Coordinates of C-alpha atoms in Angstrom, one line a residue:
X1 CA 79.7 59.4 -4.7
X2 CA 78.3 62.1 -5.3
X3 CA 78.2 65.3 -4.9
X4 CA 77.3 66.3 -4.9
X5 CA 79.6 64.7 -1.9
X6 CA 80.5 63.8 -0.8
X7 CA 79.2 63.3 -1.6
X8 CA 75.9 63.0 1.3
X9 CA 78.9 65.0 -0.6
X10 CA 80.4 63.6 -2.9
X11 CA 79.8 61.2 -5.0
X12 CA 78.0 62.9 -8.1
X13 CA 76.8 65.6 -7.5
X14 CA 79.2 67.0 -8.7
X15 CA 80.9 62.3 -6.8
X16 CA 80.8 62.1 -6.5
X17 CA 81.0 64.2 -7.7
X18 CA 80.8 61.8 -6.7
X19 CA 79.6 62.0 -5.7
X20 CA 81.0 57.4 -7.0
X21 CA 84.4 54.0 -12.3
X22 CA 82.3 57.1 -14.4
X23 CA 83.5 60.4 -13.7
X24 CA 79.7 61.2 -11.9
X25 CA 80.2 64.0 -8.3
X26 CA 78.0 64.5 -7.7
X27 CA 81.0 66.1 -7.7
X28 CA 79.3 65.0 -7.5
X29 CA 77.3 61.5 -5.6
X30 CA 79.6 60.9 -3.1
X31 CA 79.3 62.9 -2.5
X32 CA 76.4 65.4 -2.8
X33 CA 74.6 64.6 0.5
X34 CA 77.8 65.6 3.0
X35 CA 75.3 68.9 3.7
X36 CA 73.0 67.2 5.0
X37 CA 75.0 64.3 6.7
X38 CA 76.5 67.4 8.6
X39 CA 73.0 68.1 10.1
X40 CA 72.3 64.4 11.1
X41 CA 75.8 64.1 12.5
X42 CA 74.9 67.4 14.9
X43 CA 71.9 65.9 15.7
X44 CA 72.7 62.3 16.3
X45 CA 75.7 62.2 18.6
X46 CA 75.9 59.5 20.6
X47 CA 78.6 58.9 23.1
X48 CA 82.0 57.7 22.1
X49 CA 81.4 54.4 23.3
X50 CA 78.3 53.6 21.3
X51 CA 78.3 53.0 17.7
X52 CA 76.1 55.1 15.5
X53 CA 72.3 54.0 15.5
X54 CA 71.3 52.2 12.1
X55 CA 70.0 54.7 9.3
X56 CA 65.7 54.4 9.8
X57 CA 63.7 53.5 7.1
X58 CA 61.2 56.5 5.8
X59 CA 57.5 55.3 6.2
X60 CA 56.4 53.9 3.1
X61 CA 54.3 57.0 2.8
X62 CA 56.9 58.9 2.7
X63 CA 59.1 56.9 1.0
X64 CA 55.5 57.6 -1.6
X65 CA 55.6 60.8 -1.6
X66 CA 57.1 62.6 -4.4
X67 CA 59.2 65.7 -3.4
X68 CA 58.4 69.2 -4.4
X69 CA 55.2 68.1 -6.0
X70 CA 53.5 70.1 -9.0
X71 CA 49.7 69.9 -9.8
X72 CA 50.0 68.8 -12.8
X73 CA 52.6 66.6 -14.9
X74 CA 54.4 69.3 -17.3
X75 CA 53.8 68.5 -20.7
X76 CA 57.1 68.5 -21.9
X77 CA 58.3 66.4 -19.1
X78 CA 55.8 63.8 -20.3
X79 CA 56.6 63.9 -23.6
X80 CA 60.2 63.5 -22.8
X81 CA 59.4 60.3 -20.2
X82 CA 58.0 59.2 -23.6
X83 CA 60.9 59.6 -25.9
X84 CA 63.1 57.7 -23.1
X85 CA 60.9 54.7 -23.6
X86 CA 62.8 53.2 -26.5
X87 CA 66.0 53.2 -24.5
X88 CA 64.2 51.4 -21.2
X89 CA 63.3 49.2 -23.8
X90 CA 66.3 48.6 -25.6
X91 CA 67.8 47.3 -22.1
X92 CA 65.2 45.1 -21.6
X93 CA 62.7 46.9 -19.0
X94 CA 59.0 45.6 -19.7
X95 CA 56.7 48.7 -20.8
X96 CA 53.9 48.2 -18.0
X97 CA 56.8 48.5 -15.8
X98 CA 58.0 51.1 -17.0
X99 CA 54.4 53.2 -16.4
X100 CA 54.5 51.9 -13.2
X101 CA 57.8 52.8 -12.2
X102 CA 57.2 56.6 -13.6
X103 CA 53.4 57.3 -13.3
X104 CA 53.5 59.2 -10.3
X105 CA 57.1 61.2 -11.3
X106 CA 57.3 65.1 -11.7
X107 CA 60.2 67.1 -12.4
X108 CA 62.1 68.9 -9.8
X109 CA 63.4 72.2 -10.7
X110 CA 64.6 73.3 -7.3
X111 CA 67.5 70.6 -7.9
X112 CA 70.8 72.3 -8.6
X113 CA 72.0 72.2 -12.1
X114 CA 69.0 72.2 -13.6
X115 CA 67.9 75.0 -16.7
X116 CA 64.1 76.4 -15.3
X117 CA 62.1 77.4 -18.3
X118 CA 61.3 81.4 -18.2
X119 CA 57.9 82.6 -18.0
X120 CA 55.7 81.9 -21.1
X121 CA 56.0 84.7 -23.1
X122 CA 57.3 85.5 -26.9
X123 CA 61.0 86.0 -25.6
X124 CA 60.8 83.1 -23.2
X125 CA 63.9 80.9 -22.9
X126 CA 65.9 78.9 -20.7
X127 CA 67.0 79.8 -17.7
X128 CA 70.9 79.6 -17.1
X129 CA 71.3 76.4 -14.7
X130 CA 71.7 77.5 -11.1
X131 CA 75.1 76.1 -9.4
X132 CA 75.5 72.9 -6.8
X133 CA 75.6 75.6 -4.1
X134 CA 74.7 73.2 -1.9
X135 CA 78.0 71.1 -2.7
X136 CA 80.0 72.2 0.6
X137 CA 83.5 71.3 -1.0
X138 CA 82.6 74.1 -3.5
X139 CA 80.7 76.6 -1.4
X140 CA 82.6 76.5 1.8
X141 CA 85.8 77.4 2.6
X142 CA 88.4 74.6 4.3
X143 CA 87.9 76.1 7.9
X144 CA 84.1 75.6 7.2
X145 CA 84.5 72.1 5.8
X146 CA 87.0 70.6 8.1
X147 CA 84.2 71.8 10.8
X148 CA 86.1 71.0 14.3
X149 CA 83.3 69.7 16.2
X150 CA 81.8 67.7 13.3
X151 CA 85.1 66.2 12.4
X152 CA 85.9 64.7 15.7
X153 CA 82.6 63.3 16.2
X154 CA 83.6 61.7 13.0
X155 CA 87.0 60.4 14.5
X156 CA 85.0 59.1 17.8
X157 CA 82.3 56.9 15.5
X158 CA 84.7 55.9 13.3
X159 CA 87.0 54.4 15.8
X160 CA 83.8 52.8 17.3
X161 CA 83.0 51.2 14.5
X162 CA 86.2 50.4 13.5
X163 CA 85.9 47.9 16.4
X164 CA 82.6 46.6 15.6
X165 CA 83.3 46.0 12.2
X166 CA 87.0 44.4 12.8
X167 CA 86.5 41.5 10.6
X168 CA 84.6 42.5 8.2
X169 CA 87.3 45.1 7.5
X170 CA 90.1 42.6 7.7
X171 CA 88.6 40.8 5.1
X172 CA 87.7 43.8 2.9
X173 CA 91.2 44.9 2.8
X174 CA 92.8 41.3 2.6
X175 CA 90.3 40.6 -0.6
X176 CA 90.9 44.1 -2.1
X177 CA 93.9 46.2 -0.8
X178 CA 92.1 49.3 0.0
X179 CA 92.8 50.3 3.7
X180 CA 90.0 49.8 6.3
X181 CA 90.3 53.0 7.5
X182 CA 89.9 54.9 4.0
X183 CA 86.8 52.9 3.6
X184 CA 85.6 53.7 7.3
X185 CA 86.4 57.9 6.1
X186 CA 84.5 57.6 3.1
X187 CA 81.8 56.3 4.6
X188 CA 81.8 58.8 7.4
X189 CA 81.7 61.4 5.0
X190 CA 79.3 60.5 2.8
X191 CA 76.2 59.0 4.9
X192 CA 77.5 59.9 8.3
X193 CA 78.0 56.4 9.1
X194 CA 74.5 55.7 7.8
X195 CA 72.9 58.0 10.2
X196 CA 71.8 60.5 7.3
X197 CA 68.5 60.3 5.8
X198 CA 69.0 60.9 2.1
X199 CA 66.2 63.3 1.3
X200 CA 65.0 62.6 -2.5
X201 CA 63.4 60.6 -4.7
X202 CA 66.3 59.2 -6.5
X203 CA 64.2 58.3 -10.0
X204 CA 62.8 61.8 -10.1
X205 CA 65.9 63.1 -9.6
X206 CA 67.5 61.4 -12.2
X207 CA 64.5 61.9 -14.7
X208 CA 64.7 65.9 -13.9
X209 CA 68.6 65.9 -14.4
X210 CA 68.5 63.9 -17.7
X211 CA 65.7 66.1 -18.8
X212 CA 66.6 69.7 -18.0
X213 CA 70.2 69.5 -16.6
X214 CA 73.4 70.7 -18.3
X215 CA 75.0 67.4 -17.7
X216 CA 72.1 65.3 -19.8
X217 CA 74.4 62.7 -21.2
X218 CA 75.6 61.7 -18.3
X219 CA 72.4 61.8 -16.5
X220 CA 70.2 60.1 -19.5
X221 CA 72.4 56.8 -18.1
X222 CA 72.0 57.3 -14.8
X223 CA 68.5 57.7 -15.1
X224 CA 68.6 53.8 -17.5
X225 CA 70.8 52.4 -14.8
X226 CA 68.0 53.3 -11.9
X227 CA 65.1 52.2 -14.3
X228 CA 66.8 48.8 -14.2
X229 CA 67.9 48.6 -10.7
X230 CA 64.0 48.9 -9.9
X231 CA 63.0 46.8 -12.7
X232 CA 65.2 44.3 -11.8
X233 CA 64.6 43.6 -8.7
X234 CA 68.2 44.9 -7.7
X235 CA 66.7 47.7 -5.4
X236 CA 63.4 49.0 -3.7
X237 CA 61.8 52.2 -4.1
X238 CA 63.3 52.7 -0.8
X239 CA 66.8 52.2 -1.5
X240 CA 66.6 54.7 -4.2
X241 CA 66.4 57.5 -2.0
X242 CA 69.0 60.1 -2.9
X243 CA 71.2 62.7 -2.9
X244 CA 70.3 66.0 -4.9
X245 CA 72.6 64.4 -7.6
X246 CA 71.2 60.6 -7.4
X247 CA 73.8 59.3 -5.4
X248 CA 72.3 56.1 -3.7
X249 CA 73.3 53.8 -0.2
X250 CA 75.3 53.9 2.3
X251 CA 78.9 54.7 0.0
X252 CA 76.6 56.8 -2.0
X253 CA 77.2 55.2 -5.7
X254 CA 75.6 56.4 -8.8
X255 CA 73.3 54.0 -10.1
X256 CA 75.2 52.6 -12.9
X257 CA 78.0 52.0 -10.5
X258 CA 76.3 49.4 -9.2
X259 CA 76.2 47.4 -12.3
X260 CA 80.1 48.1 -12.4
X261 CA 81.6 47.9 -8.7
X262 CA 79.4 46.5 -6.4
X263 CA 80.1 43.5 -4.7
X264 CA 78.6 40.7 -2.3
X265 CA 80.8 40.3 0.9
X266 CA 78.5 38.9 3.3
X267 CA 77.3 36.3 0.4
X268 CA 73.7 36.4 1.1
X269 CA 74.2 36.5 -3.1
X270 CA 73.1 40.2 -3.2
X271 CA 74.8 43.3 -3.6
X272 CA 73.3 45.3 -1.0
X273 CA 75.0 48.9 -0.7
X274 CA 72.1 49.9 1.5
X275 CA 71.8 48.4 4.7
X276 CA 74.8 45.7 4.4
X277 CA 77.8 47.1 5.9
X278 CA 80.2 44.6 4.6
X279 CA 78.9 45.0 1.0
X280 CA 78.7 48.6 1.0
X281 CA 82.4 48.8 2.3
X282 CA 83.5 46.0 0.0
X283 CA 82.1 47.6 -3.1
X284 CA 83.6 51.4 -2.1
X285 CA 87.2 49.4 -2.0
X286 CA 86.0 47.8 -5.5
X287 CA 85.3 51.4 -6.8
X288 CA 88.7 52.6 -5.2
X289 CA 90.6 49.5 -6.5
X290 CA 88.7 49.7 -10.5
X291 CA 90.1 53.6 -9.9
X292 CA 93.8 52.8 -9.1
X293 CA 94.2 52.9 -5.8
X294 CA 97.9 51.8 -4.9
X295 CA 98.2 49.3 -2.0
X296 CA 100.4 50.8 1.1
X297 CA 100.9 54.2 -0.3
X298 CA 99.2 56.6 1.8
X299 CA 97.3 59.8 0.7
X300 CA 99.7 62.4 1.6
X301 CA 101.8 64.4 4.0
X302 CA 101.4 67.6 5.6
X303 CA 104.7 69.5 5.4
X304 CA 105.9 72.9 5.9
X305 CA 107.2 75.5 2.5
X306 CA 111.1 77.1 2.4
X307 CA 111.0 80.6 1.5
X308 CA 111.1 80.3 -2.1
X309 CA 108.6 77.8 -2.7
X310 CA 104.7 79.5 -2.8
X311 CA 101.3 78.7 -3.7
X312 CA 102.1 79.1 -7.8
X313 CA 103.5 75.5 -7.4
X314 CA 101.0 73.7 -6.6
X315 CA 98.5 71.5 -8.5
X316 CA 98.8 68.0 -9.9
X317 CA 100.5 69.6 -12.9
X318 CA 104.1 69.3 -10.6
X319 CA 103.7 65.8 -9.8
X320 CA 107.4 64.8 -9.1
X321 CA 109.0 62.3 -6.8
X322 CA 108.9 63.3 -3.0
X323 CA 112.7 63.4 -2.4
X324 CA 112.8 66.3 -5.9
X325 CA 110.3 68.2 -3.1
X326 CA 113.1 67.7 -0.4
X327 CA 115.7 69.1 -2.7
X328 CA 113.6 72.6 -2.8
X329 CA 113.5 72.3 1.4
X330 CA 110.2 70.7 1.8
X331 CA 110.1 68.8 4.8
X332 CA 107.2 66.8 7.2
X333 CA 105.5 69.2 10.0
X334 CA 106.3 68.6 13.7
X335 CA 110.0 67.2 12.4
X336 CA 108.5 64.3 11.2
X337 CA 110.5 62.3 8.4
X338 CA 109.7 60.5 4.9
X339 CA 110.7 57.2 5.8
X340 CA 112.0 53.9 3.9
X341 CA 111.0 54.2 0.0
X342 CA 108.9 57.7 0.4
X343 CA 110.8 59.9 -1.2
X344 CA 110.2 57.9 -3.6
X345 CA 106.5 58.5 -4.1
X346 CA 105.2 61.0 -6.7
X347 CA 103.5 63.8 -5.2
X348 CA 102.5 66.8 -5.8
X349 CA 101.9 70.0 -4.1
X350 CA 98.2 70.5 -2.4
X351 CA 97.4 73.8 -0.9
X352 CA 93.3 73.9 0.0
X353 CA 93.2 77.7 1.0
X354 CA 96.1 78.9 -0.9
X355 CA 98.7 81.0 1.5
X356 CA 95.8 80.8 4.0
X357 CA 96.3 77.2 5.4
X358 CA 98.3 74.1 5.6
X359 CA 100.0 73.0 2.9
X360 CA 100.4 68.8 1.7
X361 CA 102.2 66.6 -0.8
X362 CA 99.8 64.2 -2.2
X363 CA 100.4 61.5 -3.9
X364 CA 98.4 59.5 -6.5
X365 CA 95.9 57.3 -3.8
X366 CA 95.0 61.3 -3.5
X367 CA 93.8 61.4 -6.9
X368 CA 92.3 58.1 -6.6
X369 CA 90.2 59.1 -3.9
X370 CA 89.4 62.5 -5.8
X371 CA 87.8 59.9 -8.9
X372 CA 85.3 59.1 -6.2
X373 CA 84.6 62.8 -5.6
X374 CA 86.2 65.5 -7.4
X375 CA 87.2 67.8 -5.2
X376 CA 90.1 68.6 -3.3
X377 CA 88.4 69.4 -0.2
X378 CA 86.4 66.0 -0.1
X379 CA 89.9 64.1 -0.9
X380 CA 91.4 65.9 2.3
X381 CA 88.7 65.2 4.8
X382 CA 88.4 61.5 3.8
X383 CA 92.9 61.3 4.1
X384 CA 92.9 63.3 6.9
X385 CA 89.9 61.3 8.8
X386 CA 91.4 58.2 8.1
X387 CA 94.5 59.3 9.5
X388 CA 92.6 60.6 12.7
X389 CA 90.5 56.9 12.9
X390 CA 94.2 55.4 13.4
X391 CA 95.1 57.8 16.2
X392 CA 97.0 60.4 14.1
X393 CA 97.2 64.1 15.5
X394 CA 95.0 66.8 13.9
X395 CA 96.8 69.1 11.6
X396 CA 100.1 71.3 12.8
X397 CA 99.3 74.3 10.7
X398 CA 95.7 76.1 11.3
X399 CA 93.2 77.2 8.8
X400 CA 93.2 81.0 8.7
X401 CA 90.0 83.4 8.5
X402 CA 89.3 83.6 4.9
X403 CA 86.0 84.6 3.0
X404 CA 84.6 82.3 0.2
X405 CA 82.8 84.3 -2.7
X406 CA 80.2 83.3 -4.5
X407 CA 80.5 80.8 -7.3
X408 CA 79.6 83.3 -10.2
X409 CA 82.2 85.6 -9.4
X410 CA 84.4 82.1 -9.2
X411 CA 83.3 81.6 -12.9
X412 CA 84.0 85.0 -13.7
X413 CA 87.8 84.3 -12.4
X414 CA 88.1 81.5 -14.3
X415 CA 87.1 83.0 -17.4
X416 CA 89.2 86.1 -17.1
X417 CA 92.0 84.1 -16.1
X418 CA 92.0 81.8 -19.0
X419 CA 91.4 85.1 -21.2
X420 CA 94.7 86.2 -19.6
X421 CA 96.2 82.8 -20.8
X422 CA 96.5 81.6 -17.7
X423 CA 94.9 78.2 -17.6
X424 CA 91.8 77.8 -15.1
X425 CA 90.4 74.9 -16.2
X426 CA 86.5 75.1 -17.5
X427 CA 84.5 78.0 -16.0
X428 CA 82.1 76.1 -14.0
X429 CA 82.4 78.0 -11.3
X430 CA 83.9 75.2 -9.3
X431 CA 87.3 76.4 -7.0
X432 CA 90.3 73.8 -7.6
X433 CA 94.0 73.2 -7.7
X434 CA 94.4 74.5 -11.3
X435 CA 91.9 78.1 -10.5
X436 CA 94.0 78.8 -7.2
X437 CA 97.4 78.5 -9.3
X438 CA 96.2 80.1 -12.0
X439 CA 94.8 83.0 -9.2
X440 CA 98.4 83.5 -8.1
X441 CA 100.4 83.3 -11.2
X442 CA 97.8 86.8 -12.1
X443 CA 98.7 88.1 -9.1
X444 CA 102.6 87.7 -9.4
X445 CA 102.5 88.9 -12.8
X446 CA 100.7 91.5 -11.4
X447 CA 103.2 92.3 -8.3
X448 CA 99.9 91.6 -5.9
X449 CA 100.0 90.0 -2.9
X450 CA 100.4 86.0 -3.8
X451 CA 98.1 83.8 -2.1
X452 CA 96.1 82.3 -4.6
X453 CA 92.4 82.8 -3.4
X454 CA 89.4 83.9 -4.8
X455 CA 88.9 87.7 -4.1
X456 CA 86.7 91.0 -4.6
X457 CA 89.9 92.2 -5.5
X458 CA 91.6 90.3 -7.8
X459 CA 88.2 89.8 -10.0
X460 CA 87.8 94.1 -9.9
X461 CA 91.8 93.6 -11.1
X462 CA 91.4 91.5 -13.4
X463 CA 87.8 93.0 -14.9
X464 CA 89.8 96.8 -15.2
X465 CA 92.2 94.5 -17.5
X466 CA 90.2 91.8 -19.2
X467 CA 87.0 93.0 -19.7
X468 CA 83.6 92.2 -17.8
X469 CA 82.3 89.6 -20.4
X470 CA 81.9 86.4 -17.8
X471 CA 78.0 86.2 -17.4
X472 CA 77.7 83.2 -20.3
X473 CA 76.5 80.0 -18.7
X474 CA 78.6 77.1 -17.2
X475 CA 80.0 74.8 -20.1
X476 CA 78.4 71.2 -20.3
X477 CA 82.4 70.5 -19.4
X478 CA 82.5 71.4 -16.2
X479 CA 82.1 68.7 -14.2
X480 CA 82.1 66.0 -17.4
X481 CA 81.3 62.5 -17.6
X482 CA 81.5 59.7 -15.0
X483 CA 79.2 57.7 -13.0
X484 CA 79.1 59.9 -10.2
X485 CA 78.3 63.5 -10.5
X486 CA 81.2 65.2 -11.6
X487 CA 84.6 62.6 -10.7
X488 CA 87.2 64.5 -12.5
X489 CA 90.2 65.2 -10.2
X490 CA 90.3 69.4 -10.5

């Protein structure tokens, strides 16, 4: 997915994600469209016992029209649609194709992670990329993204559909031993059951990401990957509408995942991750599968912390057997219990909001679901609505008012904590397990309050310590390589 997800969030944007094999989303595909997904879900609700209406075609005049368009084709954008010609080549695409395809295309430098040229001047230069702010697992915080009223709309659909599509999900899970109801979550998240109407051009987006993003490798093969789904005959111009990360159908799938993990499950012979339910299900339990998804292990466990045990131990770093955790006092909310070979489980310890919120043992399906999208947020809502789609009960311990800052004082954290030896993993500006831990072993060391969340005050603390010098541009490595925008468990 994308996504920026999920992906609709996740799955490459930054799918993630990502979005989304490949490390894409775009976080980034699956996941990348969940914004907007959120604003069809609040606009589309239909009564519990109705199943969601089918996603509806764009006009073909729209489905035409490029986004955001410029007057005039950029000069360097045309010379760099010429450069990529070779490659289209190389794979086998036929050059009046080729024209055709990309005669009408125009860079779109309102896209997140793209570099915008300065003004033309003798000092001109590029401008430092702007962040996936629109990427909710990284701009909101977990009382924002586990919206209430969203969430159970979700549940309601999702057990609808779970119904309707009975058999196709039995044969899903017998053929690939993902469970049904991880597939029904992820696909809730990402396209709001298909309701959402992705909102780009998915070629130009590609074409402006591989030629002014900071993740350019990555998207130079997207970008192939679409030219030859469309050259191929594999998809319309239609299916590739997108995400803001290129993040395409129903599961939300970076283009070169196609190639990789889609599959044919209602054997019409064609992989159809658009508008065939059964495929697009049956390829996101491919993806999950090719990822290492563990057949009857389930995501994770809410449980409750013994004094002793804080936020400084969590992250994927203290991945341990379950019944170690017990040992420490770590038990199930609500007295449930570990049952038969459990505690036996590696997990680690997940805590979204720090000291602010519930707290879970994960296990490695978590991790699996967090190579779809990358973030921890997107992995939570897809466990936790799957749970929900089964009957389970809505989380024991509630989110506390916290406030999320802004992603460049995030980056600016990272880097001071990482100056402070404390590692924070690349500063992208991107909140995850390995930033929050980091957060509170600064403010232990510091005898702060520990509750390992971005703050106003621990960046001042930090700054009167470490300096101010945190205004360089993201690395290329945050977020790296996959097929979906940004896949890298964090």
């Amino acid at each position: 997915m994308r996504s920026g997800a999920s992906g609709a969030v996740s799955r490459a944007a930054l799918r993630r994600p990502a979005t989304h094999g490949l490390l894409a989303l775009g976080l980034i595909a699956l996941g990348a469209a969940s914004c907007g997904a959120t604003a069809a879900l609040a606009q589309t609700a239909s009564p519990p016992s109705k199943a969601p209406r089918t996603q509806t075609p764009a006009s073909s005049a729209q489905a035409r029209a490029p986004d955001n368009p410029t007057p005039a084709r950029d000069p360097a954008f045309v010379a760099f649609l010429e450069a990529f010609w070779p490659k289209a080549q190389a794979a086998g695409i036929d050059r009046a194709a080729y024209d055709k395809l990309l005669a009408a295309i125009t860079p779109d430098l309102t896209l997140p992670d793209v570099v915008r040229p300065a003004k033309p001047g003798p000092a001109a230069k590029r401008k430092r990329p702007h962040y996936a702010s629109r990427q909710a697992e990284f701009s909101k915080t977990p009382a924002q993204y586990m919206a209430t009223q969203w969430f159970e709309t979700l549940v309601t659909r999702g057990q609808a559909l779970s119904e309707k599509h009975a058999a196709t999900l039995a044969t899903v899970e017998a053929r690939l031993q993902v469970h049904r109801r991880i597939l029904l979550a992820i696909w809730g998240r990402e396209t709001a059951y298909g309701t959402y109407r992705l909102p780009h051009d998915g070629l130009r987006v590609l074409a402006t990401q591989a030629f002014t993003g900071r993740r350019r490798a990555m998207y130079t093969r997207e970008f192939l990957a679409a030219l030859k789904l469309r050259a191929g005959g594999h998809a319309s111009e239609q299916d590739l509408r997108s995400s803001w990360s290129g993040a395409i159908g129903l599961p939300q799938f970076m283009p070169s995942e196609w190639f990789t993990t889609a599959v044919d499950i209602d054997g019409d012979g064609r992989r159809n991750i658009w508008s065939s339910v059964p495929d697009a299900l049956g390829s996101a339990a491919n993806q999950l599968k090719q990822k290492g998804w563990k057949p009857g292990v389930s995501w994770g466990y809410e449980v409750a912390l013994p004094d002793g045990v804080d936020c400084t131990n969590l992250g994927p770093q203290g991945m341990q057997p379950i019944r170690a955790w017990q040992a420490r006092g770590i038990e199930r909310t609500r007295g449930r219990r570990f049952a038969g070979s459990v505690p036996d489980e590696p997990a680690y310890l997940l805590m979204p909001a720090g000291a602010h919120g519930p707290s879970f043992l994960v296990t490695e399906n978590f991790l699996t679901i967090k190579r779809y999208n990358p973030a921890d947020l997107y992995a939570l809502f897809v466990g936790h609505l799957a749970d929900r789609i089964g009957g389970g009960a809505a989380f024991a311990t509630p989110w506390k008012p916290i406030a999320m800052v802004s992603n460049h004082d995030i980056e600016a954290l990272q880097r001071l904590m990482n100056r402070a030896g404390l590692p924070a993993g690349p500063a992208d500006g991107l909140l995850g397990s390995k930033t929050r831990r980091a957060i509170g072993l600064y403010q232990k060391a510091h005898a702060m309050t520990v509750d390992c969340w971005p703050s106003a005050a621990v960046l001042a603390h930090a700054q009167a310590r470490y300096g101010t010098r945190a205004e360089a541009a993201p690395t290329s490595g945050a977020r790296p390589d996959a097929a979906t925008a940004g896949k890298e468990p964090r």
